[in-house]
Structures are given as C-alpha cells and as structure tokens.
Amino acid sequence: MGFRKKNKAPEIDLVAEFMKLPASDNTMFLSSPSSISEVIEEICNEWSIGTKNSPEQIISQEWNKIVGTKLSSRCAPEKLSSNGTLYLRAANGPVKQELSFIKKKIISRISRLDGCTFVKDIKIT
C-alpha cells in the first residue's frame, strides 16, 4: 500500500559508507510511490469497502418493508448514529404521530436485518 518494498540496492551501502553512516541492517527499502488510485483500490479491497452494504444502505433498501408502502412515501431514514439511534424525517405531524405509535415494531423489524442489530432507538424529526 502506498510504497512497495523491494530488495535493498547496493547504492545504499555506498552512500552510507561515503557519509560515514552505519550500514543499514534493514534489507528492505521503500520504492517509488504508487498512484493514488492504486492506493485507494488496495485499501478498498483490504477493508471490503464497496462490497458490503452499510446498515444505512440496508435500512434504506428495506424501508418499504419496514414501515409499509403507505408510510414509506411520507417518511425516510435520515441518519444512523453510532450509539444505535436511527433518525427519521417525517412529512408532517400526523406522520410523526403514526411513526411514534409503531416505533417498537420498526425497531424490531430493523433489528432482524443483517448488520442492523445495534439499532435500539428512533428519533423522529
């Protein structure tokens, strides 16, 4: 990632000797830099970024099933905090009230989704 390791070149020892520096015990050195796109691609592959859906994506994709088609057009998930609180945006007061009535059902349905078991609370705005 970033810099690639290669075998040590003999020039390093020559420069060290010329500058009266101790010879390096390290048999590796860093080569020229990689392009930023190569580094980003390596990081994405290493951390599986872009291959798995985040909890936010899963909730958004399943939103119709979670709240039903009637409500899903009048509200939407807005943000999911690290402490397990899901923030919802509601179109108006009656929708907020309806969501508050089925809050436990929403949490239950979300917690059954893969990777979303940590959702423990809902705040409606």
Coordinates of C-alpha atoms in Angstrom, one line a residue:
M1 CA 0.0 0.0 0.0
G2 CA 1.5 3.4 -0.9
F3 CA 5.1 2.4 -1.2
R4 CA 6.2 -1.0 -2.2
K5 CA 9.1 -2.8 -0.6
K6 CA 12.0 -4.1 -2.8
N7 CA 15.3 -5.7 -2.0
K8 CA 18.0 -3.2 -0.8
A9 CA 20.1 -1.7 -3.6
P10 CA 24.0 -1.7 -3.2
E11 CA 24.0 2.0 -3.6
I12 CA 22.5 2.5 -0.2
D13 CA 25.6 0.9 1.5
L14 CA 27.9 3.1 -0.7
V15 CA 26.1 6.3 0.3
A16 CA 26.2 5.2 3.9
E17 CA 29.9 4.5 3.7
F18 CA 30.6 7.8 2.0
M19 CA 28.7 9.8 4.5
K20 CA 30.3 7.9 7.4
L21 CA 26.9 6.5 8.4
P22 CA 26.5 3.0 9.9
A23 CA 25.5 0.4 7.3
S24 CA 21.8 -0.4 7.4
D25 CA 20.8 -3.7 8.9
N26 CA 17.5 -3.4 7.1
T27 CA 17.5 -5.4 3.9
M28 CA 14.4 -3.7 2.6
F29 CA 13.7 -0.1 1.4
L30 CA 10.8 1.7 0.0
S31 CA 10.5 2.2 -3.7
S32 CA 8.8 4.9 -5.7
P33 CA 5.3 6.0 -4.7
S34 CA 2.2 4.4 -6.2
S35 CA -0.6 6.4 -7.8
I36 CA -3.4 7.5 -5.5
S37 CA -5.9 5.3 -7.5
E38 CA -3.8 2.2 -6.8
V39 CA -3.6 3.0 -3.1
I40 CA -7.3 3.7 -2.9
E41 CA -8.1 0.4 -4.7
E42 CA -5.8 -1.5 -2.4
I43 CA -7.5 0.0 0.7
C44 CA -11.0 -0.7 -0.6
N45 CA -10.1 -4.3 -1.3
E46 CA -8.3 -4.8 2.0
W47 CA -11.2 -3.3 4.1
S48 CA -14.0 -4.7 1.8
I49 CA -15.2 -1.1 1.1
G50 CA -17.9 -1.0 -1.5
T51 CA -18.6 -4.7 -1.4
K52 CA -20.9 -4.9 1.6
N53 CA -23.9 -2.6 2.2
S54 CA -23.7 -0.4 5.3
P55 CA -26.5 -0.6 7.9
E56 CA -27.8 2.7 6.5
Q57 CA -28.0 1.3 3.0
I58 CA -29.7 -1.9 4.2
I59 CA -32.3 0.1 6.1
S60 CA -33.0 2.4 3.1
Q61 CA -33.3 -0.5 0.7
E62 CA -35.8 -2.3 3.0
W63 CA -37.7 0.9 4.1
N64 CA -40.9 -0.1 2.3
K65 CA -41.0 -3.5 4.1
I66 CA -40.0 -1.9 7.5
V67 CA -42.8 0.8 7.6
G68 CA -45.1 -0.3 4.8
T69 CA -45.7 1.3 1.4
K70 CA -48.3 3.8 2.7
L71 CA -45.9 5.3 5.3
S72 CA -42.7 4.9 3.3
S73 CA -43.6 7.6 0.9
R74 CA -44.2 10.1 3.7
C75 CA -41.1 9.4 5.9
A76 CA -37.5 8.3 5.4
P77 CA -34.4 7.3 7.4
E78 CA -32.1 10.3 7.7
K79 CA -29.2 9.3 9.9
L80 CA -27.9 6.3 11.9
S81 CA -25.8 7.3 14.9
S82 CA -23.0 5.1 16.4
N83 CA -25.0 4.8 19.6
G84 CA -27.8 2.9 17.8
T85 CA -30.3 5.8 17.3
L86 CA -32.0 6.0 13.9
Y87 CA -33.2 9.5 13.0
L88 CA -36.3 9.6 10.8
R89 CA -37.6 12.5 8.8
A90 CA -41.4 12.7 8.7
A91 CA -43.5 14.7 6.2
N92 CA -45.8 16.2 8.9
G93 CA -47.2 15.9 12.4
P94 CA -49.7 13.1 11.7
V95 CA -47.0 11.0 10.1
K96 CA -44.7 11.7 13.2
Q97 CA -47.5 10.5 15.5
E98 CA -48.2 7.4 13.4
L99 CA -44.4 6.5 13.4
S100 CA -44.3 7.0 17.2
F101 CA -47.2 4.5 17.6
I102 CA -45.2 1.8 15.6
K103 CA -41.8 2.7 16.9
K104 CA -41.2 -0.6 18.7
K105 CA -42.4 -2.5 15.6
I106 CA -40.0 -0.5 13.4
I107 CA -37.0 -1.2 15.7
S108 CA -38.0 -4.9 15.8
R109 CA -38.1 -5.2 12.0
I110 CA -34.8 -3.3 11.6
S111 CA -33.0 -5.5 14.2
R112 CA -33.9 -8.5 12.1
L113 CA -31.9 -7.1 9.2
D114 CA -28.3 -8.3 8.7
G115 CA -25.9 -5.9 10.3
C116 CA -28.6 -3.7 11.9
T117 CA -29.0 -5.4 15.3
F118 CA -27.4 -2.5 17.2
V119 CA -30.4 -0.1 16.3
K120 CA -32.0 0.5 19.7
D121 CA -33.9 3.8 19.4
I122 CA -35.7 6.0 16.9
K123 CA -35.9 9.8 16.9
I124 CA -38.5 11.4 14.6
T125 CA -38.0 14.9 13.2

